[in-house]
Amino acid sequence: MTVRRLPALGVLAVLLAGCGIRATEVPTDFGPAPSRVRCSLAEPDTTTRTAPGIAVRVFLLCGSSLVAVDRTVRVPDGAADSQRRVLVAQGLLDELAEPPSAAEKEAGYTTDVRGGTAVKGPRPGDPEDALRLGTAPDDLTSYALAQIVCTFADSAAAEGDGSVILGGPGDGPPRRYSCTDEVRARPGSNEPPSTEVTAG
């Protein structure tokens, strides 16, 4: 009788072994497995390193965050400091509006800054380090505003304290915008915080 029970016990053991993972009614669809690493270039873009001009960084969109990439901006020699700031800012805007390279597109980079955006220096009554955009900051998408603020704040166009003073083409006073960790992490959900400024 013991011999006859052995096959039955073997079958029972196999059936019980398959019950290690219990079924669940909770959806577990996490999407397809990633096929490649996004937001990471396979190798540096040599065109940006060899192009003449000032080495700068601009913030592009990748996934739901901002990622810094290297660029160059050309500024004429002998430009005054105030003029140089505006020239750098315009060069940065132009780079932000430029479509990402083929390698950057492959890695998932995009931009929300539209071409043709202009920037000028301060008006009378503005702080001396203010920049006036051709499009009011309130009229930009949260993504584009975050790109511009973080790019300017990290450049010679600003004072180097992680913020930049921006105004629009209208008569409204400019405001100081800050590039925070939250803005860089989720620019679509967190607009750059801003405060009113007075002429200095």
JSON list of C-alpha atoms in Angstrom, two decimals:
[
{"chain": "A", "resi": 1, "resn": "MET", "atom": "CA", "xyz": [0.00, 0.00, 0.00]},
{"chain": "A", "resi": 2, "resn": "THR", "atom": "CA", "xyz": [2.95, 2.29, 0.74]},
{"chain": "A", "resi": 3, "resn": "VAL", "atom": "CA", "xyz": [4.34, 1.61, -2.75]},
{"chain": "A", "resi": 4, "resn": "ARG", "atom": "CA", "xyz": [1.04, 2.61, -4.38]},
{"chain": "A", "resi": 5, "resn": "ARG", "atom": "CA", "xyz": [0.95, 5.92, -2.51]},
{"chain": "A", "resi": 6, "resn": "LEU", "atom": "CA", "xyz": [4.35, 7.09, -3.75]},
{"chain": "A", "resi": 7, "resn": "PRO", "atom": "CA", "xyz": [3.23, 8.05, -7.31]},
{"chain": "A", "resi": 8, "resn": "ALA", "atom": "CA", "xyz": [0.22, 9.86, -5.89]},
{"chain": "A", "resi": 9, "resn": "LEU", "atom": "CA", "xyz": [2.42, 11.81, -3.50]},
{"chain": "A", "resi": 10, "resn": "GLY", "atom": "CA", "xyz": [4.73, 12.76, -6.37]},
{"chain": "A", "resi": 11, "resn": "VAL", "atom": "CA", "xyz": [1.84, 14.20, -8.40]},
{"chain": "A", "resi": 12, "resn": "LEU", "atom": "CA", "xyz": [0.57, 16.08, -5.37]},
{"chain": "A", "resi": 13, "resn": "ALA", "atom": "CA", "xyz": [4.01, 17.59, -4.76]},
{"chain": "A", "resi": 14, "resn": "VAL", "atom": "CA", "xyz": [4.19, 18.87, -8.36]},
{"chain": "A", "resi": 15, "resn": "LEU", "atom": "CA", "xyz": [0.74, 20.44, -8.08]},
{"chain": "A", "resi": 16, "resn": "LEU", "atom": "CA", "xyz": [1.60, 22.18, -4.83]},
{"chain": "A", "resi": 17, "resn": "ALA", "atom": "CA", "xyz": [4.89, 23.50, -6.25]},
{"chain": "A", "resi": 18, "resn": "GLY", "atom": "CA", "xyz": [2.97, 25.46, -8.87]},
{"chain": "A", "resi": 19, "resn": "CYS", "atom": "CA", "xyz": [1.02, 27.36, -6.23]},
{"chain": "A", "resi": 20, "resn": "GLY", "atom": "CA", "xyz": [3.93, 29.45, -4.97]},
{"chain": "A", "resi": 21, "resn": "ILE", "atom": "CA", "xyz": [2.55, 32.63, -6.58]},
{"chain": "A", "resi": 22, "resn": "ARG", "atom": "CA", "xyz": [-1.04, 33.42, -5.93]},
{"chain": "A", "resi": 23, "resn": "ALA", "atom": "CA", "xyz": [-3.22, 35.10, -8.53]},
{"chain": "A", "resi": 24, "resn": "THR", "atom": "CA", "xyz": [-4.05, 38.75, -7.95]},
{"chain": "A", "resi": 25, "resn": "GLU", "atom": "CA", "xyz": [-6.91, 40.96, -9.09]},
{"chain": "A", "resi": 26, "resn": "VAL", "atom": "CA", "xyz": [-4.78, 44.10, -8.94]},
{"chain": "A", "resi": 27, "resn": "PRO", "atom": "CA", "xyz": [-3.69, 45.29, -12.43]},
{"chain": "A", "resi": 28, "resn": "THR", "atom": "CA", "xyz": [0.04, 44.89, -12.90]},
{"chain": "A", "resi": 29, "resn": "ASP", "atom": "CA", "xyz": [0.56, 46.31, -16.40]},
{"chain": "A", "resi": 30, "resn": "PHE", "atom": "CA", "xyz": [3.81, 48.25, -16.19]},
{"chain": "A", "resi": 31, "resn": "GLY", "atom": "CA", "xyz": [4.16, 48.61, -19.95]},
{"chain": "A", "resi": 32, "resn": "PRO", "atom": "CA", "xyz": [6.82, 47.12, -22.18]},
{"chain": "A", "resi": 33, "resn": "ALA", "atom": "CA", "xyz": [10.35, 46.77, -20.92]},
{"chain": "A", "resi": 34, "resn": "PRO", "atom": "CA", "xyz": [12.58, 49.68, -21.98]},
{"chain": "A", "resi": 35, "resn": "SER", "atom": "CA", "xyz": [14.56, 48.87, -25.10]},
{"chain": "A", "resi": 36, "resn": "ARG", "atom": "CA", "xyz": [17.30, 51.46, -24.49]},
{"chain": "A", "resi": 37, "resn": "VAL", "atom": "CA", "xyz": [18.42, 54.01, -21.95]},
{"chain": "A", "resi": 38, "resn": "ARG", "atom": "CA", "xyz": [16.66, 57.32, -22.56]},
{"chain": "A", "resi": 39, "resn": "CYS", "atom": "CA", "xyz": [18.02, 60.79, -21.77]},
{"chain": "A", "resi": 40, "resn": "SER", "atom": "CA", "xyz": [21.57, 59.56, -22.13]},
{"chain": "A", "resi": 41, "resn": "LEU", "atom": "CA", "xyz": [23.65, 60.15, -25.25]},
{"chain": "A", "resi": 42, "resn": "ALA", "atom": "CA", "xyz": [25.74, 57.20, -26.38]},
{"chain": "A", "resi": 43, "resn": "GLU", "atom": "CA", "xyz": [28.67, 59.55, -27.01]},
{"chain": "A", "resi": 44, "resn": "PRO", "atom": "CA", "xyz": [29.27, 63.32, -26.86]},
{"chain": "A", "resi": 45, "resn": "ASP", "atom": "CA", "xyz": [28.16, 65.41, -29.83]},
{"chain": "A", "resi": 46, "resn": "THR", "atom": "CA", "xyz": [31.52, 66.52, -31.24]},
{"chain": "A", "resi": 47, "resn": "THR", "atom": "CA", "xyz": [29.96, 69.31, -33.29]},
{"chain": "A", "resi": 48, "resn": "THR", "atom": "CA", "xyz": [29.14, 71.29, -30.15]},
{"chain": "A", "resi": 49, "resn": "ARG", "atom": "CA", "xyz": [32.67, 70.92, -28.81]},
{"chain": "A", "resi": 50, "resn": "THR", "atom": "CA", "xyz": [34.42, 72.01, -31.99]},
{"chain": "A", "resi": 51, "resn": "ALA", "atom": "CA", "xyz": [32.13, 74.90, -32.92]},
{"chain": "A", "resi": 52, "resn": "PRO", "atom": "CA", "xyz": [33.68, 78.32, -32.23]},
{"chain": "A", "resi": 53, "resn": "GLY", "atom": "CA", "xyz": [32.19, 80.44, -29.46]},
{"chain": "A", "resi": 54, "resn": "ILE", "atom": "CA", "xyz": [31.46, 80.35, -25.74]},
{"chain": "A", "resi": 55, "resn": "ALA", "atom": "CA", "xyz": [30.72, 76.95, -24.22]},
{"chain": "A", "resi": 56, "resn": "VAL", "atom": "CA", "xyz": [27.26, 76.99, -22.61]},
{"chain": "A", "resi": 57, "resn": "ARG", "atom": "CA", "xyz": [24.64, 74.56, -21.36]},
{"chain": "A", "resi": 58, "resn": "VAL", "atom": "CA", "xyz": [20.99, 74.63, -22.36]},
{"chain": "A", "resi": 59, "resn": "PHE", "atom": "CA", "xyz": [18.18, 72.64, -20.78]},
{"chain": "A", "resi": 60, "resn": "LEU", "atom": "CA", "xyz": [16.16, 70.40, -23.07]},
{"chain": "A", "resi": 61, "resn": "LEU", "atom": "CA", "xyz": [13.18, 68.24, -22.19]},
{"chain": "A", "resi": 62, "resn": "CYS", "atom": "CA", "xyz": [13.55, 64.50, -21.85]},
{"chain": "A", "resi": 63, "resn": "GLY", "atom": "CA", "xyz": [10.75, 62.43, -20.43]},
{"chain": "A", "resi": 64, "resn": "SER", "atom": "CA", "xyz": [9.22, 64.59, -17.73]},
{"chain": "A", "resi": 65, "resn": "SER", "atom": "CA", "xyz": [12.37, 66.46, -16.68]},
{"chain": "A", "resi": 66, "resn": "LEU", "atom": "CA", "xyz": [14.98, 68.96, -17.83]},
{"chain": "A", "resi": 67, "resn": "VAL", "atom": "CA", "xyz": [18.39, 67.72, -18.93]},
{"chain": "A", "resi": 68, "resn": "ALA", "atom": "CA", "xyz": [21.43, 69.93, -19.60]},
{"chain": "A", "resi": 69, "resn": "VAL", "atom": "CA", "xyz": [23.26, 69.56, -22.92]},
{"chain": "A", "resi": 70, "resn": "ASP", "atom": "CA", "xyz": [26.36, 71.33, -24.20]},
{"chain": "A", "resi": 71, "resn": "ARG", "atom": "CA", "xyz": [26.16, 74.06, -26.82]},
{"chain": "A", "resi": 72, "resn": "THR", "atom": "CA", "xyz": [28.23, 77.03, -28.02]},
{"chain": "A", "resi": 73, "resn": "VAL", "atom": "CA", "xyz": [27.14, 80.64, -28.43]},
{"chain": "A", "resi": 74, "resn": "ARG", "atom": "CA", "xyz": [29.03, 83.17, -30.52]},
{"chain": "A", "resi": 75, "resn": "VAL", "atom": "CA", "xyz": [29.50, 86.66, -29.07]},
{"chain": "A", "resi": 76, "resn": "PRO", "atom": "CA", "xyz": [31.44, 89.42, -30.90]},
{"chain": "A", "resi": 77, "resn": "ASP", "atom": "CA", "xyz": [34.72, 90.44, -29.30]},
{"chain": "A", "resi": 78, "resn": "GLY", "atom": "CA", "xyz": [34.76, 93.79, -27.55]},
{"chain": "A", "resi": 79, "resn": "ALA", "atom": "CA", "xyz": [31.07, 93.82, -26.62]},
{"chain": "A", "resi": 80, "resn": "ALA", "atom": "CA", "xyz": [30.24, 95.74, -23.44]},
{"chain": "A", "resi": 81, "resn": "ASP", "atom": "CA", "xyz": [29.16, 93.66, -20.45]},
{"chain": "A", "resi": 82, "resn": "SER", "atom": "CA", "xyz": [25.51, 94.75, -20.67]},
{"chain": "A", "resi": 83, "resn": "GLN", "atom": "CA", "xyz": [25.40, 94.07, -24.40]},
{"chain": "A", "resi": 84, "resn": "ARG", "atom": "CA", "xyz": [27.28, 90.81, -23.95]},
{"chain": "A", "resi": 85, "resn": "ARG", "atom": "CA", "xyz": [24.63, 89.55, -21.53]},
{"chain": "A", "resi": 86, "resn": "VAL", "atom": "CA", "xyz": [21.85, 90.18, -24.04]},
{"chain": "A", "resi": 87, "resn": "LEU", "atom": "CA", "xyz": [23.84, 88.58, -26.87]},
{"chain": "A", "resi": 88, "resn": "VAL", "atom": "CA", "xyz": [24.47, 85.49, -24.76]},
{"chain": "A", "resi": 89, "resn": "ALA", "atom": "CA", "xyz": [20.78, 85.34, -23.81]},
{"chain": "A", "resi": 90, "resn": "GLN", "atom": "CA", "xyz": [19.71, 85.59, -27.46]},
{"chain": "A", "resi": 91, "resn": "GLY", "atom": "CA", "xyz": [22.18, 82.89, -28.42]},
{"chain": "A", "resi": 92, "resn": "LEU", "atom": "CA", "xyz": [20.80, 80.65, -25.70]},
{"chain": "A", "resi": 93, "resn": "LEU", "atom": "CA", "xyz": [17.23, 81.23, -26.90]},
{"chain": "A", "resi": 94, "resn": "ASP", "atom": "CA", "xyz": [18.26, 80.37, -30.44]},
{"chain": "A", "resi": 95, "resn": "GLU", "atom": "CA", "xyz": [19.89, 77.15, -29.24]},
{"chain": "A", "resi": 96, "resn": "LEU", "atom": "CA", "xyz": [16.81, 76.22, -27.21]},
{"chain": "A", "resi": 97, "resn": "ALA", "atom": "CA", "xyz": [14.61, 76.73, -30.28]},
{"chain": "A", "resi": 98, "resn": "GLU", "atom": "CA", "xyz": [16.93, 74.67, -32.50]},
{"chain": "A", "resi": 99, "resn": "PRO", "atom": "CA", "xyz": [15.64, 71.13, -33.09]},
{"chain": "A", "resi": 100, "resn": "PRO", "atom": "CA", "xyz": [17.69, 68.55, -31.18]},
{"chain": "A", "resi": 101, "resn": "SER", "atom": "CA", "xyz": [20.34, 66.67, -33.15]},
{"chain": "A", "resi": 102, "resn": "ALA", "atom": "CA", "xyz": [19.66, 63.19, -34.51]},
{"chain": "A", "resi": 103, "resn": "ALA", "atom": "CA", "xyz": [21.51, 61.61, -31.57]},
{"chain": "A", "resi": 104, "resn": "GLU", "atom": "CA", "xyz": [19.56, 63.74, -29.09]},
{"chain": "A", "resi": 105, "resn": "LYS", "atom": "CA", "xyz": [16.25, 62.83, -30.72]},
{"chain": "A", "resi": 106, "resn": "GLU", "atom": "CA", "xyz": [17.22, 59.17, -30.54]},
{"chain": "A", "resi": 107, "resn": "ALA", "atom": "CA", "xyz": [17.84, 59.59, -26.81]},
{"chain": "A", "resi": 108, "resn": "GLY", "atom": "CA", "xyz": [14.45, 61.24, -26.33]},
{"chain": "A", "resi": 109, "resn": "TYR", "atom": "CA", "xyz": [15.34, 64.94, -26.16]},
{"chain": "A", "resi": 110, "resn": "THR", "atom": "CA", "xyz": [12.79, 67.59, -27.25]},
{"chain": "A", "resi": 111, "resn": "THR", "atom": "CA", "xyz": [12.26, 71.33, -26.81]},
{"chain": "A", "resi": 112, "resn": "ASP", "atom": "CA", "xyz": [9.15, 73.41, -26.21]},
{"chain": "A", "resi": 113, "resn": "VAL", "atom": "CA", "xyz": [10.79, 76.77, -27.02]},
{"chain": "A", "resi": 114, "resn": "ARG", "atom": "CA", "xyz": [9.57, 78.17, -30.30]},
{"chain": "A", "resi": 115, "resn": "GLY", "atom": "CA", "xyz": [11.81, 79.83, -32.88]},
{"chain": "A", "resi": 116, "resn": "GLY", "atom": "CA", "xyz": [11.80, 83.57, -33.34]},
{"chain": "A", "resi": 117, "resn": "THR", "atom": "CA", "xyz": [11.72, 84.41, -29.61]},
{"chain": "A", "resi": 118, "resn": "ALA", "atom": "CA", "xyz": [13.74, 87.58, -29.06]},
{"chain": "A", "resi": 119, "resn": "VAL", "atom": "CA", "xyz": [15.28, 89.07, -25.94]},
{"chain": "A", "resi": 120, "resn": "LYS", "atom": "CA", "xyz": [16.35, 92.63, -25.09]},
{"chain": "A", "resi": 121, "resn": "GLY", "atom": "CA", "xyz": [18.00, 94.37, -22.20]},
{"chain": "A", "resi": 122, "resn": "PRO", "atom": "CA", "xyz": [16.29, 96.28, -19.39]},
{"chain": "A", "resi": 123, "resn": "ARG", "atom": "CA", "xyz": [13.98, 99.22, -19.93]},
{"chain": "A", "resi": 124, "resn": "PRO", "atom": "CA", "xyz": [14.29, 102.44, -17.93]},
{"chain": "A", "resi": 125, "resn": "GLY", "atom": "CA", "xyz": [13.10, 101.62, -14.44]},
{"chain": "A", "resi": 126, "resn": "ASP", "atom": "CA", "xyz": [13.99, 97.93, -14.71]},
{"chain": "A", "resi": 127, "resn": "PRO", "atom": "CA", "xyz": [16.78, 96.37, -12.66]},
{"chain": "A", "resi": 128, "resn": "GLU", "atom": "CA", "xyz": [20.01, 96.58, -14.63]},
{"chain": "A", "resi": 129, "resn": "ASP", "atom": "CA", "xyz": [20.27, 92.80, -14.96]},
{"chain": "A", "resi": 130, "resn": "ALA", "atom": "CA", "xyz": [16.70, 92.34, -16.25]},
{"chain": "A", "resi": 131, "resn": "LEU", "atom": "CA", "xyz": [15.98, 90.73, -19.61]},
{"chain": "A", "resi": 132, "resn": "ARG", "atom": "CA", "xyz": [12.86, 91.44, -21.64]},
{"chain": "A", "resi": 133, "resn": "LEU", "atom": "CA", "xyz": [11.49, 88.60, -23.76]},
{"chain": "A", "resi": 134, "resn": "GLY", "atom": "CA", "xyz": [9.55, 89.19, -26.97]},
{"chain": "A", "resi": 135, "resn": "THR", "atom": "CA", "xyz": [6.87, 86.90, -25.53]},
{"chain": "A", "resi": 136, "resn": "ALA", "atom": "CA", "xyz": [5.50, 87.53, -22.05]},
{"chain": "A", "resi": 137, "resn": "PRO", "atom": "CA", "xyz": [6.61, 84.80, -19.60]},
{"chain": "A", "resi": 138, "resn": "ASP", "atom": "CA", "xyz": [2.94, 84.20, -18.69]},
{"chain": "A", "resi": 139, "resn": "ASP", "atom": "CA", "xyz": [2.22, 83.37, -22.35]},
{"chain": "A", "resi": 140, "resn": "LEU", "atom": "CA", "xyz": [4.87, 80.64, -22.50]},
{"chain": "A", "resi": 141, "resn": "THR", "atom": "CA", "xyz": [4.10, 77.02, -21.73]},
{"chain": "A", "resi": 142, "resn": "SER", "atom": "CA", "xyz": [5.34, 75.83, -18.34]},
{"chain": "A", "resi": 143, "resn": "TYR", "atom": "CA", "xyz": [7.88, 73.66, -20.17]},
{"chain": "A", "resi": 144, "resn": "ALA", "atom": "CA", "xyz": [9.26, 76.52, -22.30]},
{"chain": "A", "resi": 145, "resn": "LEU", "atom": "CA", "xyz": [9.42, 78.89, -19.33]},
{"chain": "A", "resi": 146, "resn": "ALA", "atom": "CA", "xyz": [11.28, 76.28, -17.28]},
{"chain": "A", "resi": 147, "resn": "GLN", "atom": "CA", "xyz": [13.74, 75.68, -20.12]},
{"chain": "A", "resi": 148, "resn": "ILE", "atom": "CA", "xyz": [14.43, 79.41, -20.51]},
{"chain": "A", "resi": 149, "resn": "VAL", "atom": "CA", "xyz": [14.67, 80.17, -16.79]},
{"chain": "A", "resi": 150, "resn": "CYS", "atom": "CA", "xyz": [16.98, 77.26, -16.00]},
{"chain": "A", "resi": 151, "resn": "THR", "atom": "CA", "xyz": [19.14, 77.90, -19.07]},
{"chain": "A", "resi": 152, "resn": "PHE", "atom": "CA", "xyz": [19.49, 81.63, -18.35]},
{"chain": "A", "resi": 153, "resn": "ALA", "atom": "CA", "xyz": [20.04, 81.10, -14.62]},
{"chain": "A", "resi": 154, "resn": "ASP", "atom": "CA", "xyz": [22.94, 78.75, -15.39]},
{"chain": "A", "resi": 155, "resn": "SER", "atom": "CA", "xyz": [24.67, 81.16, -17.78]},
{"chain": "A", "resi": 156, "resn": "ALA", "atom": "CA", "xyz": [26.45, 84.48, -18.16]},
{"chain": "A", "resi": 157, "resn": "ALA", "atom": "CA", "xyz": [23.03, 86.00, -18.90]},
{"chain": "A", "resi": 158, "resn": "ALA", "atom": "CA", "xyz": [22.25, 85.99, -15.17]},
{"chain": "A", "resi": 159, "resn": "GLU", "atom": "CA", "xyz": [23.98, 86.74, -11.89]},
{"chain": "A", "resi": 160, "resn": "GLY", "atom": "CA", "xyz": [24.86, 83.14, -11.12]},
{"chain": "A", "resi": 161, "resn": "ASP", "atom": "CA", "xyz": [22.55, 82.72, -8.12]},
{"chain": "A", "resi": 162, "resn": "GLY", "atom": "CA", "xyz": [20.15, 80.28, -9.74]},
{"chain": "A", "resi": 163, "resn": "SER", "atom": "CA", "xyz": [17.68, 82.93, -10.80]},
{"chain": "A", "resi": 164, "resn": "VAL", "atom": "CA", "xyz": [17.05, 85.39, -13.62]},
{"chain": "A", "resi": 165, "resn": "ILE", "atom": "CA", "xyz": [14.96, 88.55, -13.93]},
{"chain": "A", "resi": 166, "resn": "LEU", "atom": "CA", "xyz": [12.56, 88.34, -16.86]},
{"chain": "A", "resi": 167, "resn": "GLY", "atom": "CA", "xyz": [9.88, 90.60, -18.27]},
{"chain": "A", "resi": 168, "resn": "GLY", "atom": "CA", "xyz": [7.76, 90.64, -21.38]},
{"chain": "A", "resi": 169, "resn": "PRO", "atom": "CA", "xyz": [7.25, 93.15, -24.18]},
{"chain": "A", "resi": 170, "resn": "GLY", "atom": "CA", "xyz": [4.50, 94.99, -22.31]},
{"chain": "A", "resi": 171, "resn": "ASP", "atom": "CA", "xyz": [4.65, 97.58, -19.54]},
{"chain": "A", "resi": 172, "resn": "GLY", "atom": "CA", "xyz": [4.36, 95.07, -16.71]},
{"chain": "A", "resi": 173, "resn": "PRO", "atom": "CA", "xyz": [7.26, 94.95, -14.26]},
{"chain": "A", "resi": 174, "resn": "PRO", "atom": "CA", "xyz": [9.77, 92.10, -14.60]},
{"chain": "A", "resi": 175, "resn": "ARG", "atom": "CA", "xyz": [9.93, 89.31, -12.05]},
{"chain": "A", "resi": 176, "resn": "ARG", "atom": "CA", "xyz": [12.76, 87.22, -10.62]},
{"chain": "A", "resi": 177, "resn": "TYR", "atom": "CA", "xyz": [12.36, 83.57, -11.62]},
{"chain": "A", "resi": 178, "resn": "SER", "atom": "CA", "xyz": [14.22, 80.74, -9.89]},
{"chain": "A", "resi": 179, "resn": "CYS", "atom": "CA", "xyz": [15.33, 77.39, -11.29]},
{"chain": "A", "resi": 180, "resn": "THR", "atom": "CA", "xyz": [14.66, 74.91, -8.47]},
{"chain": "A", "resi": 181, "resn": "ASP", "atom": "CA", "xyz": [15.20, 71.16, -8.19]},
{"chain": "A", "resi": 182, "resn": "GLU", "atom": "CA", "xyz": [11.43, 70.69, -8.44]},
{"chain": "A", "resi": 183, "resn": "VAL", "atom": "CA", "xyz": [11.29, 72.67, -11.70]},
{"chain": "A", "resi": 184, "resn": "ARG", "atom": "CA", "xyz": [14.14, 70.66, -13.22]},
{"chain": "A", "resi": 185, "resn": "ALA", "atom": "CA", "xyz": [12.54, 67.38, -12.13]},
{"chain": "A", "resi": 186, "resn": "ARG", "atom": "CA", "xyz": [8.98, 68.11, -13.30]},
{"chain": "A", "resi": 187, "resn": "PRO", "atom": "CA", "xyz": [8.74, 71.30, -15.40]},
{"chain": "A", "resi": 188, "resn": "GLY", "atom": "CA", "xyz": [5.23, 70.44, -16.55]},
{"chain": "A", "resi": 189, "resn": "SER", "atom": "CA", "xyz": [3.89, 70.38, -13.01]},
{"chain": "A", "resi": 190, "resn": "ASN", "atom": "CA", "xyz": [6.09, 73.02, -11.36]},
{"chain": "A", "resi": 191, "resn": "GLU", "atom": "CA", "xyz": [6.42, 76.45, -12.93]},
{"chain": "A", "resi": 192, "resn": "PRO", "atom": "CA", "xyz": [9.51, 78.41, -11.90]},
{"chain": "A", "resi": 193, "resn": "PRO", "atom": "CA", "xyz": [8.67, 80.35, -8.73]},
{"chain": "A", "resi": 194, "resn": "SER", "atom": "CA", "xyz": [8.86, 84.10, -9.15]},
{"chain": "A", "resi": 195, "resn": "THR", "atom": "CA", "xyz": [8.86, 87.25, -7.03]},
{"chain": "A", "resi": 196, "resn": "GLU", "atom": "CA", "xyz": [8.43, 90.91, -7.78]},
{"chain": "A", "resi": 197, "resn": "VAL", "atom": "CA", "xyz": [11.57, 92.99, -8.12]},
{"chain": "A", "resi": 198, "resn": "THR", "atom": "CA", "xyz": [12.25, 96.69, -7.92]},
{"chain": "A", "resi": 199, "resn": "ALA", "atom": "CA", "xyz": [14.69, 98.74, -9.91]},
{"chain": "A", "resi": 200, "resn": "GLY", "atom": "CA", "xyz": [18.24, 98.60, -8.67]}
]
